[in-house]
Every structure is written in structure tokens, then in C-alpha cells.
């Protein structure tokens, strides 16, 4: 059995201490980070190795994007893909010794205007997710786990107000359709919602709220999916809401799941 966590850290160097705290307090076997905002050579790997995370696969770039997989279990680099040809470090994969492949994804946020003509970033987001769909359709995932900040809250109860967010990037019908098409193409199972099928569930709260906790205007942007052949092995999902209240936090919190594999 192993436990995996996904967390958009919003700068791994700025929040090295928060990553170390999570590793010490929660001890996931594997931690997938997004938005590391650092070249790989400047990620503070020694601090994480000192905590037992000796196996690291990452893709980075200066100041933006970046994905990293920290593991206590041996992993090997399983490559990456430049989705939508953006030239961004938004995907990296690692293979465990048991053959399970972990995909760590960081889907573009997509800007503020949900119109690809007025806002090229929105078009890039849709193209990125459409390519995910095409890749999964062409090469059906097996013994795979996909985690990351997918920047889309698909269900009505994944946002604080379905009605008020229908025209807000991350919950627009076209984004949701794209994400569900990608999920369906790979027959991915949403492990978080398999374990917690009902009720409001969030992993992100904006920095703009004066009191994020009281306002509670959250969205579930961070996901853990599994291919259907191993989905029944997934369990124990939880979202660590209190982490949003740590000092100088990311606006995302970690999402956990365990797998009996």
C-alpha cells in the first residue's frame, strides 16, 4: 500500500518549509507538486532527501509552471509531454517498481475571460485538455494514476455556487465538457469522489477573500484519478483544508488518497 498526495505549492522555494512540514506531519509515500516556479536544479532537493524522499522526478522552468514528484519509494522517470505545444513544464510521469505509472499534471488556469477569441490563454487551456483526451483515447491508460491541479471544478458541488460560477473560468460548461471528455477517454475514475461521493468539496480558496475560511468560496481544482483496472484499490481520500491556514500558504491544499497496490 502507498499514499499519494497532490498539491499546487505556488513556488517550491518560497514554500519549502510548508512542503517539509507536510512531509513530516503526513508522511505521504509520494508527493506530486505543481507550480513549482523553479528550474529543477534550484529545487531544494537536499531538504526533502533529509526527510527520506530520496527519489525525485521533475520538470522545471524559471518563475512559472513546473511539476515535481517526490517519493520515498523508488521511481524512475517515465517522461513528459508538451501538451498543446506550449513549451511549459506542465507534465511529468514516474513509474513505480510495481509498474504503476503516476502522471503529475498542471493544466493552464486559462485567464479570466472564458472566450478563446478574446483570451488566448483560455484557448490554450481548452487545447491542452483536448490533447489529454486524444492521448488517453489513443493509448488507454493501464495501471496508472493521474493527479494534479487540473484547474477545472467539474461538479456542481465542487464549487461554492454553481449558478454564480457558470461564467467563471474553471467551472464553465465548455471546460467541464472538455475535462469529462478527457476523463471518459481514459475511463479514469475520480478517486476523491469515489470515496466522498456527496457534498461540497474544495481544494482551492482565493487569496482575494479577506477571510477565506469564513467566506468559504472554494473550488475543487485538484484531482486524483486512477485507471479502471486499479481504481478499486484506491481509498482513504481526504483534502487537508487546514493547510490553507498555514503561514504564507498556497491558495491550494493537498489532496490525498491511498492505494492497495
mmCIF file of N, CA, C and O in Angstrom, residues 143-196:
data_model
loop_
_atom_site.group_PDB
_atom_site.id
_atom_site.type_symbol
_atom_site.label_atom_id
_atom_site.label_comp_id
_atom_site.label_asym_id
_atom_site.label_seq_id
_atom_site.Cartn_x
_atom_site.Cartn_y
_atom_site.Cartn_z
ATOM 1 N N UNK A 143 -2.931 0.602 -15.258
ATOM 2 C CA UNK A 143 -2.119 0.705 -14.036
ATOM 3 C C UNK A 143 -1.522 2.107 -13.902
ATOM 4 O O UNK A 143 -0.313 2.283 -13.762
ATOM 5 N N UNK A 144 -2.410 3.075 -13.977
ATOM 6 C CA UNK A 144 -1.979 4.473 -13.969
ATOM 7 C C UNK A 144 -2.776 5.299 -12.971
ATOM 8 O O UNK A 144 -3.968 5.042 -12.745
ATOM 9 N N UNK A 145 -2.098 6.287 -12.421
ATOM 10 C CA UNK A 145 -2.728 7.272 -11.535
ATOM 11 C C UNK A 145 -2.398 8.641 -12.103
ATOM 12 O O UNK A 145 -1.243 8.908 -12.444
ATOM 13 N N UNK A 146 -3.401 9.469 -12.240
ATOM 14 C CA UNK A 146 -3.205 10.837 -12.718
ATOM 15 C C UNK A 146 -3.619 11.783 -11.604
ATOM 16 O O UNK A 146 -4.735 11.690 -11.082
ATOM 17 N N UNK A 147 -2.713 12.661 -11.232
ATOM 18 C CA UNK A 147 -3.022 13.639 -10.186
ATOM 19 C C UNK A 147 -2.603 15.021 -10.665
ATOM 20 O O UNK A 147 -1.824 15.161 -11.605
ATOM 21 N N UNK A 148 -3.123 16.026 -9.993
ATOM 22 C CA UNK A 148 -2.623 17.363 -10.261
ATOM 23 C C UNK A 148 -3.670 18.444 -10.149
ATOM 24 O O UNK A 148 -4.838 18.199 -9.824
ATOM 25 N N UNK A 149 -3.204 19.647 -10.427
ATOM 26 C CA UNK A 149 -4.069 20.816 -10.487
ATOM 27 C C UNK A 149 -4.609 20.870 -11.917
ATOM 28 O O UNK A 149 -3.918 21.309 -12.825
ATOM 29 N N UNK A 150 -5.835 20.399 -12.067
ATOM 30 C CA UNK A 150 -6.448 20.365 -13.397
ATOM 31 C C UNK A 150 -7.207 21.657 -13.683
ATOM 32 O O UNK A 150 -7.749 21.838 -14.771
ATOM 33 N N UNK A 151 -7.272 22.525 -12.701
ATOM 34 C CA UNK A 151 -7.815 23.878 -12.866
ATOM 35 C C UNK A 151 -9.252 23.903 -13.380
ATOM 36 O O UNK A 151 -9.685 24.895 -13.967
ATOM 37 N N UNK A 152 -9.976 22.809 -13.177
ATOM 38 C CA UNK A 152 -11.402 22.742 -13.514
ATOM 39 C C UNK A 152 -12.120 22.034 -12.372
ATOM 40 O O UNK A 152 -11.665 20.974 -11.916
ATOM 41 N N UNK A 153 -13.212 22.638 -11.924
ATOM 42 C CA UNK A 153 -14.074 22.035 -10.911
ATOM 43 C C UNK A 153 -15.305 21.494 -11.640
ATOM 44 O O UNK A 153 -16.177 22.260 -12.036
ATOM 45 N N UNK A 154 -15.387 20.182 -11.877
ATOM 46 C CA UNK A 154 -16.395 19.669 -12.802
ATOM 47 C C UNK A 154 -17.822 19.580 -12.267
ATOM 48 O O UNK A 154 -18.771 19.801 -13.012
ATOM 49 N N UNK A 155 -17.984 19.272 -10.987
ATOM 50 C CA UNK A 155 -19.336 19.030 -10.475
ATOM 51 C C UNK A 155 -19.943 20.280 -9.847
ATOM 52 O O UNK A 155 -19.222 21.177 -9.407
ATOM 53 N N UNK A 156 -21.260 20.291 -9.775
ATOM 54 C CA UNK A 156 -21.957 21.431 -9.158
ATOM 55 C C UNK A 156 -21.536 21.600 -7.705
ATOM 56 O O UNK A 156 -21.461 22.719 -7.197
ATOM 57 N N UNK A 157 -21.263 20.481 -7.015
ATOM 58 C CA UNK A 157 -20.866 20.558 -5.608
ATOM 59 C C UNK A 157 -19.347 20.634 -5.442
ATOM 60 O O UNK A 157 -18.813 20.473 -4.343
ATOM 61 N N UNK A 158 -18.644 20.905 -6.547
ATOM 62 C CA UNK A 158 -17.198 21.168 -6.496
ATOM 63 C C UNK A 158 -16.907 22.665 -6.416
ATOM 64 O O UNK A 158 -15.740 23.072 -6.443
ATOM 65 N N UNK A 159 -17.962 23.478 -6.373
ATOM 66 C CA UNK A 159 -17.813 24.931 -6.269
ATOM 67 C C UNK A 159 -18.813 25.466 -5.263
ATOM 68 O O UNK A 159 -19.839 24.846 -4.993
ATOM 69 N N UNK A 160 -18.525 26.636 -4.739
ATOM 70 C CA UNK A 160 -19.386 27.204 -3.692
ATOM 71 C C UNK A 160 -20.736 27.650 -4.232
ATOM 72 O O UNK A 160 -21.727 27.670 -3.498
ATOM 73 N N UNK A 161 -20.801 28.013 -5.520
ATOM 74 C CA UNK A 161 -22.082 28.384 -6.123
ATOM 75 C C UNK A 161 -22.065 28.041 -7.602
ATOM 76 O O UNK A 161 -21.456 28.755 -8.402
ATOM 77 N N UNK A 162 -22.730 26.964 -7.949
ATOM 78 C CA UNK A 162 -22.773 26.529 -9.351
ATOM 79 C C UNK A 162 -23.321 27.646 -10.243
ATOM 80 O O UNK A 162 -22.733 27.969 -11.276
ATOM 81 N N UNK A 163 -24.416 28.236 -9.824
ATOM 82 C CA UNK A 163 -25.056 29.284 -10.635
ATOM 83 C C UNK A 163 -24.139 30.475 -10.857
ATOM 84 O O UNK A 163 -24.000 30.985 -11.968
ATOM 85 N N UNK A 164 -23.479 30.928 -9.798
ATOM 86 C CA UNK A 164 -22.656 32.130 -9.889
ATOM 87 C C UNK A 164 -21.332 31.899 -10.603
ATOM 88 O O UNK A 164 -20.691 32.853 -11.035
ATOM 89 N N UNK A 165 -20.937 30.640 -10.744
ATOM 90 C CA UNK A 165 -19.643 30.352 -11.378
ATOM 91 C C UNK A 165 -19.751 29.800 -12.802
ATOM 92 O O UNK A 165 -18.736 29.485 -13.412
ATOM 93 N N UNK A 166 -20.950 29.732 -13.334
ATOM 94 C CA UNK A 166 -21.130 29.182 -14.679
ATOM 95 C C UNK A 166 -20.376 29.964 -15.754
ATOM 96 O O UNK A 166 -20.030 29.408 -16.794
ATOM 97 N N UNK A 167 -20.148 31.241 -15.512
ATOM 98 C CA UNK A 167 -19.413 32.056 -16.489
ATOM 99 C C UNK A 167 -18.018 32.427 -15.983
ATOM 100 O O UNK A 167 -17.359 33.312 -16.522
ATOM 101 N N UNK A 168 -17.585 31.737 -14.928
ATOM 102 C CA UNK A 168 -16.264 31.986 -14.344
ATOM 103 C C UNK A 168 -15.314 30.865 -14.769
ATOM 104 O O UNK A 168 -15.640 29.680 -14.643
ATOM 105 N N UNK A 169 -14.145 31.265 -15.279
ATOM 106 C CA UNK A 169 -13.163 30.271 -15.725
ATOM 107 C C UNK A 169 -12.855 29.299 -14.585
ATOM 108 O O UNK A 169 -12.610 29.715 -13.448
ATOM 109 N N UNK A 170 -12.893 28.025 -14.908
ATOM 110 C CA UNK A 170 -12.692 26.854 -14.051
ATOM 111 C C UNK A 170 -13.978 26.067 -13.857
ATOM 112 O O UNK A 170 -13.938 24.893 -13.472
ATOM 113 N N UNK A 171 -15.146 26.693 -14.158
ATOM 114 C CA UNK A 171 -16.419 25.968 -13.973
ATOM 115 C C UNK A 171 -17.381 26.193 -15.145
ATOM 116 O O UNK A 171 -18.558 25.875 -15.057
ATOM 117 N N UNK A 172 -16.879 26.764 -16.243
ATOM 118 C CA UNK A 172 -17.762 26.998 -17.388
ATOM 119 C C UNK A 172 -18.131 25.654 -18.042
ATOM 120 O O UNK A 172 -17.351 24.694 -17.980
ATOM 121 N N UNK A 173 -19.304 25.567 -18.636
ATOM 122 C CA UNK A 173 -19.720 24.301 -19.249
ATOM 123 C C UNK A 173 -18.728 23.748 -20.271
ATOM 124 O O UNK A 173 -18.513 22.530 -20.326
ATOM 125 N N UNK A 174 -18.093 24.619 -21.067
ATOM 126 C CA UNK A 174 -17.159 24.101 -22.081
ATOM 127 C C UNK A 174 -15.928 23.470 -21.431
ATOM 128 O O UNK A 174 -15.438 22.426 -21.875
ATOM 129 N N UNK A 175 -15.436 24.064 -20.352
ATOM 130 C CA UNK A 175 -14.294 23.469 -19.645
ATOM 131 C C UNK A 175 -14.671 22.131 -19.027
ATOM 132 O O UNK A 175 -13.920 21.152 -19.105
ATOM 133 N N UNK A 176 -15.838 22.112 -18.389
ATOM 134 C CA UNK A 176 -16.302 20.874 -17.751
ATOM 135 C C UNK A 176 -16.474 19.780 -18.803
ATOM 136 O O UNK A 176 -16.044 18.633 -18.600
ATOM 137 N N UNK A 177 -17.069 20.130 -19.950
ATOM 138 C CA UNK A 177 -17.231 19.152 -21.026
ATOM 139 C C UNK A 177 -15.882 18.612 -21.489
ATOM 140 O O UNK A 177 -15.731 17.407 -21.717
ATOM 141 N N UNK A 178 -14.916 19.500 -21.646
ATOM 142 C CA UNK A 178 -13.580 19.072 -22.071
ATOM 143 C C UNK A 178 -12.958 18.111 -21.050
ATOM 144 O O UNK A 178 -12.392 17.081 -21.424
ATOM 145 N N UNK A 179 -13.062 18.472 -19.771
ATOM 146 C CA UNK A 179 -12.456 17.625 -18.737
ATOM 147 C C UNK A 179 -13.140 16.262 -18.674
ATOM 148 O O UNK A 179 -12.474 15.225 -18.591
ATOM 149 N N UNK A 180 -14.461 16.258 -18.715
ATOM 150 C CA UNK A 180 -15.187 14.985 -18.640
ATOM 151 C C UNK A 180 -14.912 14.128 -19.871
ATOM 152 O O UNK A 180 -14.860 12.897 -19.767
ATOM 153 N N UNK A 181 -14.705 14.756 -21.022
ATOM 154 C CA UNK A 181 -14.346 14.002 -22.233
ATOM 155 C C UNK A 181 -12.966 13.359 -22.081
ATOM 156 O O UNK A 181 -12.752 12.215 -22.506
ATOM 157 N N UNK A 182 -12.035 14.113 -21.493
ATOM 158 C CA UNK A 182 -10.694 13.566 -21.250
ATOM 159 C C UNK A 182 -10.762 12.409 -20.254
ATOM 160 O O UNK A 182 -10.124 11.367 -20.436
ATOM 161 N N UNK A 183 -11.548 12.609 -19.209
ATOM 162 C CA UNK A 183 -11.697 11.563 -18.196
ATOM 163 C C UNK A 183 -12.318 10.304 -18.822
ATOM 164 O O UNK A 183 -11.847 9.183 -18.606
ATOM 165 N N UNK A 184 -13.342 10.498 -19.620
ATOM 166 C CA UNK A 184 -14.038 9.371 -20.239
ATOM 167 C C UNK A 184 -13.149 8.642 -21.251
ATOM 168 O O UNK A 184 -13.200 7.417 -21.366
ATOM 169 N N UNK A 185 -12.323 9.406 -21.983
ATOM 170 C CA UNK A 185 -11.451 8.789 -22.994
ATOM 171 C C UNK A 185 -10.504 7.779 -22.368
ATOM 172 O O UNK A 185 -10.166 6.758 -22.979
ATOM 173 N N UNK A 186 -10.067 8.048 -21.142
ATOM 174 C CA UNK A 186 -9.182 7.119 -20.443
ATOM 175 C C UNK A 186 -9.905 6.226 -19.463
ATOM 176 O O UNK A 186 -9.267 5.455 -18.750
ATOM 177 N N UNK A 187 -11.250 6.389 -19.403
ATOM 178 C CA UNK A 187 -12.066 5.664 -18.405
ATOM 179 C C UNK A 187 -11.526 5.868 -16.989
ATOM 180 O O UNK A 187 -11.613 4.999 -16.128
ATOM 181 N N UNK A 188 -10.946 7.070 -16.775
ATOM 182 C CA UNK A 188 -10.390 7.387 -15.449
ATOM 183 C C UNK A 188 -11.503 7.447 -14.398
ATOM 184 O O UNK A 188 -12.595 7.950 -14.664
ATOM 185 N N UNK A 189 -11.176 6.994 -13.217
ATOM 186 C CA UNK A 189 -12.095 7.070 -12.073
ATOM 187 C C UNK A 189 -11.622 8.180 -11.138
ATOM 188 O O UNK A 189 -10.443 8.213 -10.748
ATOM 189 N N UNK A 190 -12.523 9.095 -10.824
ATOM 190 C CA UNK A 190 -12.248 10.191 -9.883
ATOM 191 C C UNK A 190 -12.254 9.594 -8.471
ATOM 192 O O UNK A 190 -13.304 9.363 -7.885
ATOM 193 N N UNK A 191 -11.060 9.308 -7.964
ATOM 194 C CA UNK A 191 -10.947 8.592 -6.685
ATOM 195 C C UNK A 191 -11.517 9.418 -5.524
ATOM 196 O O UNK A 191 -12.180 8.886 -4.633
ATOM 197 N N UNK A 192 -11.271 10.734 -5.554
ATOM 198 C CA UNK A 192 -11.768 11.576 -4.462
ATOM 199 C C UNK A 192 -13.282 11.460 -4.350
ATOM 200 O O UNK A 192 -13.832 11.283 -3.254
ATOM 201 N N UNK A 193 -13.966 11.537 -5.475
ATOM 202 C CA UNK A 193 -15.425 11.463 -5.456
ATOM 203 C C UNK A 193 -15.940 10.025 -5.343
ATOM 204 O O UNK A 193 -17.085 9.813 -4.938
ATOM 205 N N UNK A 194 -15.114 9.048 -5.651
ATOM 206 C CA UNK A 194 -15.495 7.659 -5.363
ATOM 207 C C UNK A 194 -15.585 7.470 -3.847
ATOM 208 O O UNK A 194 -16.504 6.824 -3.338
ATOM 209 N N UNK A 195 -14.633 8.087 -3.143
ATOM 210 C CA UNK A 195 -14.584 7.955 -1.685
ATOM 211 C C UNK A 195 -15.527 8.916 -0.969
ATOM 212 O O UNK A 195 -16.048 8.607 0.099
ATOM 213 N N UNK A 196 -15.696 10.118 -1.544
ATOM 214 C CA UNK A 196 -16.520 11.161 -0.908
ATOM 215 C C UNK A 196 -17.558 11.590 -1.943
ATOM 216 O O UNK A 196 -17.429 12.644 -2.572
#
